[in-house]
Coordinates of C-alpha atoms in Angstrom, one line a residue:
Chain A
M199 CA 2.2 162.4 193.5
P200 CA 1.3 165.0 195.0
D201 CA 2.8 167.8 196.8
L202 CA 4.9 166.2 199.9
P203 CA 5.3 169.1 202.8
S204 CA 8.6 170.3 203.5
S205 CA 8.4 169.6 207.2
V206 CA 6.0 167.7 209.3
H207 CA 5.9 167.7 212.9
V208 CA 6.6 164.8 214.9
R209 CA 5.4 163.4 218.6
E210 CA 7.2 160.7 220.4
V211 CA 5.1 159.4 222.2
G212 CA 7.1 155.6 223.3
P213 CA 7.2 157.3 226.9
R214 CA 3.7 157.3 227.4
D215 CA 1.6 154.8 225.0
G216 CA 5.0 152.7 225.2
F217 CA 5.5 152.9 228.0
Q218 CA 2.1 152.3 229.7
N219 CA 1.9 148.6 227.2
E220 CA 5.0 146.8 229.2
P221 CA 3.6 144.2 230.9
E222 CA 7.0 144.8 233.8
T223 CA 6.9 148.5 235.0
I224 CA 10.5 150.0 233.7
A225 CA 11.9 151.6 236.4
T226 CA 12.3 155.6 237.3
A227 CA 15.2 156.6 236.8
D228 CA 15.3 154.8 232.8
K229 CA 12.2 156.2 231.5
I230 CA 14.0 159.6 232.7
R231 CA 17.4 158.6 231.6
L232 CA 15.7 157.5 227.8
I233 CA 13.1 160.2 228.0
D234 CA 17.1 162.1 228.2
L235 CA 17.9 160.1 225.1
L236 CA 14.6 161.2 222.9
V237 CA 14.7 165.3 223.8
R238 CA 18.5 165.6 222.3
T239 CA 17.5 163.6 218.8
G240 CA 15.7 167.1 218.5
V241 CA 11.7 166.1 219.1
K242 CA 10.0 169.0 219.4
R243 CA 7.4 166.5 221.3
I244 CA 7.1 164.4 223.0
E245 CA 4.0 162.4 225.9
V246 CA 5.9 162.3 228.9
T247 CA 3.4 160.1 231.2
S248 CA 0.2 159.6 231.7
F249 CA -2.6 161.1 234.8
V250 CA -4.5 157.9 234.8
R251 CA -4.9 156.5 238.3
P252 CA -2.0 154.6 239.6
D253 CA -4.7 151.8 240.2
V254 CA -5.6 150.9 237.2
L255 CA -1.9 151.9 235.1
P256 CA -0.1 150.6 237.9
Q257 CA 3.5 151.7 234.9
L258 CA 2.4 154.7 234.8
A259 CA 2.6 155.8 238.3
D260 CA 5.5 156.9 239.2
N261 CA 4.2 160.5 236.5
T262 CA 5.2 163.2 239.2
E263 CA 8.7 162.4 239.7
V264 CA 8.9 161.2 235.6
L265 CA 8.6 164.9 235.0
A266 CA 10.3 166.1 237.8
G267 CA 13.0 164.2 236.8
I268 CA 14.0 164.9 233.2
D269 CA 16.5 166.8 231.5
V270 CA 15.1 168.9 228.8
P271 CA 15.3 171.6 226.5
A272 CA 14.1 174.1 225.7
G273 CA 11.4 174.6 222.9
V274 CA 10.9 170.9 223.7
S275 CA 6.9 171.0 224.0
R276 CA 6.0 168.1 227.1
S277 CA 2.6 167.0 227.4
V278 CA 1.1 164.5 229.4
L279 CA -2.3 162.1 229.2
I280 CA -5.5 163.4 230.9
P281 CA -8.3 161.5 231.5
N282 CA -10.8 163.2 233.8
E283 CA -11.6 165.4 235.7
R284 CA -9.2 164.2 239.0
G285 CA -6.4 163.2 236.5
L286 CA -6.0 167.2 235.7
D287 CA -6.7 168.2 239.3
N288 CA -3.5 165.9 239.8
A289 CA -1.5 167.7 236.8
L290 CA -2.4 170.9 237.5
A291 CA -0.3 170.4 240.7
V292 CA 2.2 170.0 239.1
A293 CA 1.5 172.8 236.5
D294 CA 5.1 173.8 235.5
L295 CA 6.7 170.8 234.3
F296 CA 4.3 169.8 231.4
E297 CA 2.9 173.0 228.2
E298 CA 0.4 169.8 226.6
C299 CA -2.6 168.2 228.0
G300 CA -3.6 165.3 225.9
V301 CA -7.6 163.9 226.2
F302 CA -9.2 161.5 225.0
L303 CA -12.2 159.5 223.5
S304 CA -13.4 156.0 221.3
G305 CA -14.9 156.9 218.2
S306 CA -16.9 153.0 219.1
E307 CA -19.6 153.2 221.5
T308 CA -18.1 149.2 222.4
H309 CA -14.0 150.0 223.1
N310 CA -15.6 153.3 224.7
R311 CA -16.6 151.5 227.3
K312 CA -14.4 148.4 228.0
N313 CA -11.7 151.2 227.8
V314 CA -13.1 153.9 230.8
N315 CA -16.4 152.4 231.0
R316 CA -18.5 155.3 229.8
S317 CA -20.2 155.8 227.5
I318 CA -19.0 157.9 224.9
A319 CA -21.6 160.8 225.4
E320 CA -20.6 160.5 229.0
S321 CA -17.5 161.2 228.0
L322 CA -17.9 164.3 225.7
A323 CA -18.8 166.0 228.1
G324 CA -16.5 164.9 230.8
L325 CA -13.7 166.2 228.4
Q326 CA -15.4 169.5 227.9
K327 CA -15.1 170.6 231.4
V328 CA -11.3 168.5 230.9
I329 CA -10.7 170.4 227.8
P330 CA -11.6 174.5 228.4
R331 CA -10.2 174.3 232.7
A332 CA -6.8 172.7 230.1
R333 CA -7.0 175.8 228.1
E334 CA -6.8 178.5 231.3
A335 CA -4.3 177.0 232.4
G336 CA -3.2 177.9 229.8
K337 CA -2.2 174.3 228.7
Q338 CA -2.0 173.5 225.2
V339 CA -4.5 170.6 223.4
E340 CA -5.0 167.9 222.1
A341 CA -7.6 165.6 221.6
V342 CA -7.2 162.2 220.5
I343 CA -10.1 159.9 219.3
A344 CA -9.6 155.9 219.1
T345 CA -10.8 153.2 217.1
S346 CA -11.0 156.4 215.0
F347 CA -10.8 153.8 211.7
G348 CA -12.1 150.8 212.3
C349 CA -12.3 149.0 216.1
P350 CA -11.7 145.7 216.9
Y351 CA -15.3 144.7 218.7
E352 CA -17.5 146.9 216.3
G353 CA -15.7 146.5 213.9
D354 CA -16.0 149.7 210.5
V355 CA -17.0 153.5 212.7
P356 CA -18.7 155.7 210.7
R357 CA -17.0 158.7 209.3
D358 CA -18.6 161.5 209.9
R359 CA -19.5 159.8 214.2
V360 CA -16.0 160.5 214.6
L361 CA -15.8 163.9 212.4
D362 CA -19.0 165.0 214.8
L363 CA -17.0 164.4 217.6
A364 CA -13.8 166.0 216.2
V365 CA -16.4 169.4 215.8
A366 CA -17.4 169.0 219.8
L367 CA -13.9 168.9 220.9
R368 CA -12.5 171.6 218.7
D369 CA -16.2 173.6 219.9
A370 CA -14.4 173.0 223.4
G371 CA -10.9 174.2 222.9
A372 CA -8.8 171.5 221.5
Q373 CA -6.1 172.7 219.6
E374 CA -6.1 170.0 218.3
L375 CA -7.1 167.2 217.1
G376 CA -5.5 163.4 217.0
F377 CA -7.0 160.6 215.5
G378 CA -5.9 157.1 216.1
D379 CA -5.8 153.9 214.5
T380 CA -5.7 151.5 217.3
T381 CA -5.3 148.3 216.7
G382 CA -4.4 148.8 212.5
M383 CA -7.4 148.8 210.8
A384 CA -7.2 151.4 208.3
N385 CA -6.2 151.1 205.1
P386 CA -4.2 153.6 202.3
R387 CA -7.3 154.9 200.3
Q388 CA -9.8 155.0 204.4
V389 CA -7.3 157.1 205.1
R390 CA -6.5 159.5 202.9
E391 CA -10.4 160.3 202.6
F392 CA -11.0 160.8 205.7
F393 CA -8.0 163.4 206.4
V394 CA -9.6 165.6 203.1
A395 CA -13.1 165.2 204.9
A396 CA -11.4 166.4 208.6
R397 CA -10.1 169.3 206.9
E398 CA -12.9 169.7 205.7
R399 CA -15.5 169.3 208.6
L400 CA -12.4 171.6 211.3
G401 CA -11.4 174.6 208.8
D402 CA -8.0 174.8 209.1
D403 CA -7.2 176.8 212.8
V404 CA -7.2 173.8 213.8
E405 CA -4.4 171.2 213.8
I406 CA -5.0 167.3 212.9
T407 CA -3.0 164.7 213.5
A408 CA -2.6 160.7 212.2
H409 CA -1.4 158.0 214.6
F410 CA -1.2 154.9 212.7
H411 CA -0.5 151.2 214.5
N412 CA 1.8 148.5 212.8
T413 CA -1.0 146.5 213.6
R414 CA -1.4 144.5 210.3
G415 CA 2.3 146.2 208.4
Q416 CA 0.5 149.0 206.9
G417 CA 1.2 151.6 209.1
L418 CA 3.5 153.2 207.5
A419 CA 2.0 152.9 204.0
N420 CA -1.2 154.7 206.7
A421 CA 1.4 157.7 207.0
L422 CA 1.8 157.8 203.6
A423 CA -1.5 158.2 202.6
A424 CA -2.3 160.9 205.2
L425 CA 0.9 162.6 203.9
E426 CA -0.2 163.8 201.0
A427 CA -3.8 164.2 202.1
G428 CA -2.1 167.1 203.6
C429 CA -1.8 165.2 206.4
T430 CA 1.8 167.2 208.9
S431 CA 1.3 166.4 212.2
F432 CA 2.4 162.7 213.1
E433 CA 2.5 160.2 216.6
S434 CA 5.3 157.8 216.4
S435 CA 7.0 155.6 219.4
F436 CA 10.9 154.9 219.2
G437 CA 11.1 151.5 218.6
E438 CA 8.1 150.2 217.6
L439 CA 6.0 149.8 221.6
G440 CA 2.7 150.2 222.6
G441 CA 0.1 148.7 221.3
C442 CA -3.0 147.6 221.9
P443 CA -4.0 144.8 223.9
V444 CA -6.2 143.5 221.3
P445 CA -5.6 142.0 218.8
K446 CA -2.8 139.5 221.3
G447 CA -0.1 139.6 220.1
A448 CA 0.4 142.3 217.5
T449 CA 3.0 145.2 217.5
G450 CA 2.6 148.6 218.1
N451 CA 2.6 152.6 216.9
I452 CA 4.2 152.8 213.8
A453 CA 7.7 153.5 214.7
S454 CA 9.3 156.1 215.3
E455 CA 12.5 155.7 213.5
D456 CA 10.8 154.1 210.3
L457 CA 8.6 157.0 210.3
V458 CA 11.3 159.7 210.9
S459 CA 13.1 157.2 207.4
M460 CA 11.0 157.8 205.4
L461 CA 10.5 160.6 205.6
H462 CA 14.1 162.2 206.0
E463 CA 14.4 159.6 202.1
M464 CA 11.1 161.5 200.7
G465 CA 13.1 164.6 201.7
V466 CA 10.2 165.6 204.6
D467 CA 11.9 167.6 206.6
T468 CA 11.4 166.6 211.1
G469 CA 14.3 168.8 212.7
I470 CA 14.8 164.3 214.2
D471 CA 18.5 163.4 213.9
L472 CA 18.5 159.6 212.8
A473 CA 21.1 158.8 213.9
K474 CA 20.5 160.2 217.8
L475 CA 17.0 158.5 217.6
L476 CA 18.4 155.4 216.8
E477 CA 21.3 155.5 219.7
A478 CA 17.4 155.7 221.9
S479 CA 15.8 152.9 220.2
R480 CA 18.5 151.4 221.5
A481 CA 19.1 151.8 224.7
V482 CA 15.4 151.0 225.5
A483 CA 15.4 147.3 224.0
E484 CA 18.3 146.7 225.9
V485 CA 16.1 148.0 228.9
L486 CA 13.5 145.4 227.8
G487 CA 15.6 143.3 226.8
R488 CA 13.7 142.1 223.4
P489 CA 13.6 142.9 219.9
L490 CA 11.6 145.0 219.3
G491 CA 9.3 145.7 215.8
S492 CA 11.0 148.6 214.4
H493 CA 12.8 148.2 211.3
T494 CA 15.4 151.0 210.7
L495 CA 17.6 149.8 214.2
V496 CA 17.6 146.4 212.9
A497 CA 18.8 147.3 209.0
G498 CA 20.5 150.6 209.6
P499 CA 20.1 153.5 208.3
V500 CA 19.7 154.1 204.1
D501 CA 21.8 157.4 204.2
W502 CA 24.8 155.9 204.7
H503 CA 26.2 156.6 201.7
R504 CA 26.0 159.3 202.1
Chain B
M1169 CA -5.4 160.0 195.9
P1170 CA -4.9 158.5 192.5
D1171 CA -7.5 156.1 190.2
L1172 CA -6.4 153.1 191.8
P1173 CA -6.9 149.7 189.4
S1174 CA -9.8 147.1 190.7
S1175 CA -6.8 144.6 190.8
V1176 CA -3.2 143.1 190.0
H1177 CA -1.7 140.4 189.9
V1178 CA 0.2 139.3 193.6
R1179 CA 3.5 136.4 192.3
E1180 CA 4.3 134.6 195.4
V1181 CA 8.3 133.9 195.2
G1182 CA 8.2 132.4 198.2
P1183 CA 9.3 129.0 197.2
R1184 CA 11.9 130.5 195.8
D1185 CA 12.9 134.1 197.8
G1186 CA 12.1 132.1 200.3
F1187 CA 13.8 129.4 201.3
Q1188 CA 16.4 129.8 199.5
N1189 CA 17.8 132.4 201.9
E1190 CA 16.5 129.7 204.8
P1191 CA 19.8 128.6 206.9
E1192 CA 18.2 125.2 207.3
T1193 CA 17.4 123.4 204.1
I1194 CA 13.5 122.9 204.7
A1195 CA 12.8 119.2 203.2
T1196 CA 11.4 118.5 199.8
A1197 CA 8.3 117.5 200.9
D1198 CA 7.1 119.8 203.0
K1199 CA 8.5 123.0 200.5
I1200 CA 5.4 120.6 198.0
R1201 CA 3.8 120.7 200.4
L1202 CA 4.1 124.5 201.3
I1203 CA 3.5 124.9 197.7
D1204 CA 0.0 122.5 197.2
L1205 CA -1.4 125.2 199.6
L1206 CA -0.2 128.0 198.4
V1207 CA -1.3 127.7 194.7
R1208 CA -5.0 126.5 196.5
T1209 CA -5.4 130.4 197.6
G1210 CA -6.5 131.2 194.0
V1211 CA -3.1 132.8 193.1
K1212 CA -2.2 133.0 189.8
R1213 CA 1.7 133.0 189.4
I1214 CA 3.8 131.5 192.4
E1215 CA 7.6 130.6 191.8
V1216 CA 8.4 127.7 192.5
T1217 CA 12.4 127.4 192.4
S1218 CA 15.6 128.4 191.1
F1219 CA 17.9 126.2 188.8
V1220 CA 21.6 127.7 189.9
R1221 CA 24.1 125.0 190.7
P1222 CA 22.9 123.0 194.0
D1223 CA 26.9 124.2 195.5
V1224 CA 26.7 127.8 194.9
L1225 CA 22.4 127.4 196.3
P1226 CA 22.0 123.3 197.8
Q1227 CA 18.8 125.5 200.0
L1228 CA 16.9 124.5 195.7
A1229 CA 19.1 121.5 195.2
D1230 CA 16.1 119.9 194.6
N1231 CA 14.4 121.6 192.3
T1232 CA 13.6 119.5 190.2
E1233 CA 12.0 116.9 193.4
V1234 CA 9.9 119.6 193.9
L1235 CA 7.5 121.2 190.1
A1236 CA 7.6 117.3 189.8
G1237 CA 6.1 116.7 193.3
I1238 CA 3.6 119.9 193.8
D1239 CA -0.1 119.8 191.7
V1240 CA -1.1 122.7 190.6
P1241 CA -3.9 123.8 189.3
A1242 CA -4.3 124.4 185.8
G1243 CA -3.8 128.5 185.4
V1244 CA -0.8 128.8 187.5
S1245 CA 2.3 130.1 185.9
R1246 CA 5.1 128.4 187.3
S1247 CA 8.2 130.4 187.3
V1248 CA 11.3 128.8 188.0
L1249 CA 15.4 131.3 188.4
I1250 CA 17.3 131.1 185.5
P1251 CA 21.3 132.1 186.2
N1252 CA 22.5 131.7 182.5
E1253 CA 22.5 129.4 180.2
R1254 CA 23.6 126.3 181.2
G1255 CA 20.2 126.2 184.0
L1256 CA 18.5 126.8 180.9
D1257 CA 20.3 123.8 179.6
N1258 CA 18.8 122.1 182.8
A1259 CA 15.4 123.6 183.3
L1260 CA 14.2 122.5 180.1
A1261 CA 15.2 119.0 180.3
V1262 CA 11.6 119.3 182.8
A1263 CA 10.5 122.4 180.4
D1264 CA 6.9 121.2 180.8
L1265 CA 6.8 121.5 184.3
F1266 CA 6.7 124.7 184.2
E1267 CA 5.4 128.3 182.0
E1268 CA 7.7 130.8 183.4
C1269 CA 11.1 131.3 183.5
G1270 CA 12.8 134.6 186.2
V1271 CA 16.4 136.2 185.2
F1272 CA 18.1 138.5 186.7
L1273 CA 20.7 141.2 186.4
S1274 CA 21.5 143.6 189.1
G1275 CA 21.3 147.5 188.7
S1276 CA 24.6 148.1 191.0
E1277 CA 28.4 147.3 189.4
T1278 CA 29.1 145.8 193.5
H1279 CA 25.9 143.9 193.7
N1280 CA 25.7 142.7 190.2
R1281 CA 30.0 140.9 191.4
K1282 CA 29.5 139.7 194.3
N1283 CA 26.4 138.1 194.0
V1284 CA 27.4 136.3 190.1
N1285 CA 30.8 137.2 190.1
R1286 CA 30.2 139.2 186.5
S1287 CA 29.6 142.7 185.0
I1288 CA 26.5 143.5 184.6
A1289 CA 27.6 144.2 181.1
E1290 CA 28.8 140.1 181.2
S1291 CA 25.8 139.4 183.1
L1292 CA 23.2 142.3 180.1
A1293 CA 25.5 139.4 177.7
G1294 CA 24.6 136.0 178.6
L1295 CA 21.6 137.2 179.3
Q1296 CA 20.6 138.2 175.8
K1297 CA 21.5 134.8 175.1
V1298 CA 18.9 133.4 177.3
I1299 CA 16.1 135.3 176.7
P1300 CA 15.5 134.6 173.5
R1301 CA 16.1 131.0 174.4
A1302 CA 14.1 130.3 176.3
R1303 CA 10.9 132.2 174.5
E1304 CA 12.1 129.9 171.5
A1305 CA 11.4 127.3 174.5
G1306 CA 7.7 128.7 174.6
K1307 CA 8.4 130.6 178.0
Q1308 CA 7.3 134.1 179.5
V1309 CA 9.9 135.8 180.8
E1310 CA 10.1 137.8 183.5
A1311 CA 13.9 139.0 184.0
V1312 CA 14.0 141.1 186.9
I1313 CA 16.5 144.3 188.0
A1314 CA 18.0 144.2 191.7
T1315 CA 19.0 147.3 193.6
S1316 CA 17.1 148.9 191.3
F1317 CA 16.2 152.0 193.9
G1318 CA 19.7 151.8 195.6
C1319 CA 22.3 148.7 196.3
P1320 CA 24.3 148.4 199.8
Y1321 CA 27.9 148.9 198.4
E1322 CA 27.9 151.7 196.5
G1323 CA 24.1 154.3 197.5
D1324 CA 22.0 156.2 195.3
V1325 CA 21.8 154.0 191.8
P1326 CA 21.1 155.9 188.7
R1327 CA 17.3 155.7 187.2
D1328 CA 18.7 155.7 183.5
R1329 CA 21.1 152.8 184.0
V1330 CA 18.6 150.3 185.5
L1331 CA 15.6 151.4 182.3
D1332 CA 18.8 151.2 179.9
L1333 CA 19.2 147.5 181.1
A1334 CA 15.9 147.8 181.6
V1335 CA 15.1 148.3 177.5
A1336 CA 18.2 146.2 176.5
L1337 CA 16.8 142.7 178.5
R1338 CA 12.8 143.5 176.7
D1339 CA 14.2 143.8 173.0
A1340 CA 16.5 140.7 174.7
G1341 CA 12.5 139.4 175.0
A1342 CA 12.0 140.1 178.1
Q1343 CA 7.7 140.4 178.5
E1344 CA 8.0 141.1 182.2
L1345 CA 9.9 143.0 183.6
G1346 CA 11.1 143.3 187.6
F1347 CA 12.6 146.3 189.7
G1348 CA 14.0 144.4 192.8
D1349 CA 14.0 147.0 196.1
T1350 CA 16.9 144.4 197.1
T1351 CA 18.2 145.4 200.7
G1352 CA 15.2 147.8 201.2
M1353 CA 16.4 151.3 200.5
A1354 CA 13.6 153.2 198.1
N1355 CA 10.9 155.7 199.3
P1356 CA 8.0 156.2 197.9
R1357 CA 8.8 159.0 196.5
Q1358 CA 11.9 158.6 194.5
V1359 CA 9.4 155.2 193.3
R1360 CA 6.2 156.6 192.5
E1361 CA 8.5 158.4 190.1
F1362 CA 10.5 155.4 188.9
F1363 CA 7.2 153.4 188.2
V1364 CA 6.8 156.8 185.9
A1365 CA 9.6 157.0 184.4
A1366 CA 9.6 153.1 183.7
R1367 CA 6.5 153.1 182.2
E1368 CA 7.3 155.4 179.5
R1369 CA 10.9 154.7 178.5
L1370 CA 8.6 150.9 177.9
G1371 CA 6.0 151.8 176.2
D1372 CA 2.4 149.7 176.9
D1373 CA 3.8 146.4 176.2
V1374 CA 5.5 144.7 178.6
E1375 CA 4.4 144.4 183.0
I1376 CA 6.3 146.2 185.2
T1377 CA 6.7 144.5 188.1
A1378 CA 7.5 145.7 192.1
H1379 CA 9.2 143.7 193.8
F1380 CA 10.1 144.9 197.3
H1381 CA 11.4 144.3 200.4
N1382 CA 10.4 145.3 203.9
T1383 CA 14.1 145.7 205.7
R1384 CA 12.8 149.1 206.9
G1385 CA 9.1 148.6 207.4
Q1386 CA 8.8 150.8 204.6
G1387 CA 7.9 148.1 202.0
L1388 CA 3.8 148.6 201.5
A1389 CA 4.3 152.9 201.8
N1390 CA 6.6 151.9 198.5
A1391 CA 3.7 149.4 197.2
L1392 CA 1.3 152.0 197.7
A1393 CA 3.2 154.6 195.7
A1394 CA 3.8 151.7 193.4
L1395 CA -0.2 150.9 192.9
E1396 CA -0.8 155.2 193.0
A1397 CA 1.6 155.6 189.2
G1398 CA 0.2 152.4 187.7
C1399 CA 1.7 149.2 188.7
T1400 CA 0.2 146.0 188.5
S1401 CA 2.1 143.6 188.7
F1402 CA 4.1 143.4 192.7
E1403 CA 6.1 140.1 194.0
S1404 CA 5.5 139.3 197.9
S1405 CA 6.2 136.1 200.1
F1406 CA 4.4 134.3 202.4
G1407 CA 5.2 135.0 206.5
E1408 CA 8.5 137.3 205.1
L1409 CA 9.9 134.7 204.3
G1410 CA 13.5 136.0 201.5
G1411 CA 15.7 138.6 201.6
C1412 CA 19.1 139.3 201.4
P1413 CA 22.5 138.8 204.1
V1414 CA 22.8 142.4 204.0
P1415 CA 21.6 144.8 206.2
K1416 CA 22.2 141.7 209.1
G1417 CA 19.1 140.5 210.5
A1418 CA 17.4 142.4 208.2
T1419 CA 13.0 141.2 207.5
G1420 CA 12.8 139.5 203.8
N1421 CA 10.2 140.7 200.9
I1422 CA 6.9 141.9 202.0
A1423 CA 5.1 139.4 203.8
S1424 CA 1.9 138.6 200.9
E1425 CA -0.4 138.2 203.4
D1426 CA 0.1 142.1 204.3
L1427 CA 0.1 143.4 200.7
V1428 CA -3.3 141.1 199.6
S1429 CA -4.8 142.6 203.4
M1430 CA -3.5 146.5 202.5
L1431 CA -4.9 145.6 198.6
H1432 CA -7.8 144.3 199.8
E1433 CA -8.8 146.4 202.4
M1434 CA -8.6 149.4 199.7
G1435 CA -11.2 146.9 197.3
V1436 CA -8.3 146.0 194.9
D1437 CA -8.5 142.4 193.6
T1438 CA -5.7 139.9 193.6
G1439 CA -8.0 136.3 193.3
I1440 CA -6.6 135.4 196.0
D1441 CA -8.3 134.2 199.2
L1442 CA -7.1 135.5 202.4
A1443 CA -7.8 132.9 205.4
K1444 CA -6.1 130.3 202.4
L1445 CA -3.0 132.4 202.8
L1446 CA -2.5 132.7 206.1
E1447 CA -3.4 128.6 207.1
A1448 CA -0.6 128.8 204.6
S1449 CA 1.7 131.6 206.2
R1450 CA 0.9 129.1 209.3
A1451 CA 2.4 126.3 207.9
V1452 CA 5.4 127.7 207.3
A1453 CA 6.0 129.2 210.3
E1454 CA 5.9 126.0 211.6
V1455 CA 8.5 124.5 209.6
L1456 CA 10.9 126.9 210.4
G1457 CA 10.2 127.0 213.8
R1458 CA 10.8 130.7 214.7
P1459 CA 8.3 133.9 214.6
L1460 CA 8.3 135.2 211.0
G1461 CA 8.7 139.0 210.0
S1462 CA 4.6 138.7 208.6
H1463 CA 2.1 141.3 210.7
T1464 CA -0.8 140.0 209.6
L1465 CA -0.4 136.7 210.5
V1466 CA 0.1 137.5 214.3
A1467 CA -3.2 139.7 214.1
G1468 CA -4.9 138.0 211.8
P1469 CA -7.4 139.9 208.7
V1470 CA -9.4 143.2 209.4
D1471 CA -12.5 142.1 208.1
W1472 CA -13.9 139.6 210.6
H1473 CA -17.2 141.7 210.6
R1474 CA -17.6 142.3 207.3

């Protein structure tokens, strides 16, 4: 087996990527309680909310209330999703409540247009204004490229197109590039080759982050392939929340607790207390009142006996 | 990425490992119809039923009726699970209805005793009689070692103990050795090291088969690790049926359709038509009347666009 790193970064994205995909808006007080549980697991990065317009994304209309209400220990980096300059303006009005901005576009023209009603070129031009402004405000910036491994409308997405976009976003100032398998079309062979090529194209000065979905059950296999290819930064969602309306009924992001369980069992540290993470996942399952996709939440951790 | 094989063997075990774990016994006619759908997917190996005593395993009491009723194309190898000499006697009474025998014991003393009320040594002594008799009857024999990667009662299971048992079973005449992660405790690092060591200990003349469960969501990651370590034979269950009563509520074997999807997307052939396999999985979901753990069954195949 290729040498595995001794530790990796995990960003918990459930409060944004998960909560925004719930058909019923979660009460602000519940969001705050759940985020407070999450940040006490030891996780050092958490995506808290989004500044997408509330008429577009009513589930996260309480963004500033949530940011103001959570109790985050020192050393935990709070990130918010920024769709455009107006979203950045709104976020910077409460600039002391977060450390990181996430920005995004799609590697697929059709997906980008369906998602934000712009061409990729228009989205990129917008981000080339947003990213420098976020940097000037002292924020860390992660630029995420959705459908990096395949598009439900177009099929294959050329790797070179995705990496060209990544280079442009890096050159605009993004310190972290995230690659999203938005509808779970990636396979481990593709992932391994992708992350090797991404590091070659992007150089050593940016962080490269893997964001997988478990749509076809391959989420952790893809995470393993990325890890073997040298990736040391992952995004996941407690309870396997989140996902994408396409394909219908599909499950969400990889479950944080399943990812953390696998990594810890392989001797790769995350700084996260799995038992506390499972508490947070149990709590969100109670709030949502339905079974979640997470496996470790049902089965319990492997390491009961140690 | 390590060189991947161009093709692998997949044995469908749902009709035995899956059906025996269902709380409600499936009607014989439904079993026959589902197996007939499965063998038309192109799969070349299928575990049809078991000759465990009907008072112990009433779900599979119709073993001979199922074997007699199914319509299996030439070239498909039917296997039956054999618990002991008496089970072998009963199976050999209909010897023309199957080609392979599966026999089993556990790598964990406690699990073996809870499963078959014998010590490992007693089980091994029994198999040392069963295997040669099955071979003399012209049958191919797979010997499976359950809890090869960890035991829910004892915790870690020493790899050397498992491989010592595998050598003894090979020496008794088994042509195929299967290693089962019965309660989903394996991790990819362990799996990779295990399959490399297994090949070294067992030599090149036996087939080595991986049997993973998706208990903690790591099933396909473990399959990937085994594949990378040179394993070219896998067992899986349509719909993600099966599993084990421990831990309570846990999901089953890795889903055949999720495994096949991942392998095909990586360019590893299985000879199985994924669309036909999904038809079989839809059919069993209808018979059981509940959602199954399979992901590809919900999301559909990746390759719609090709």
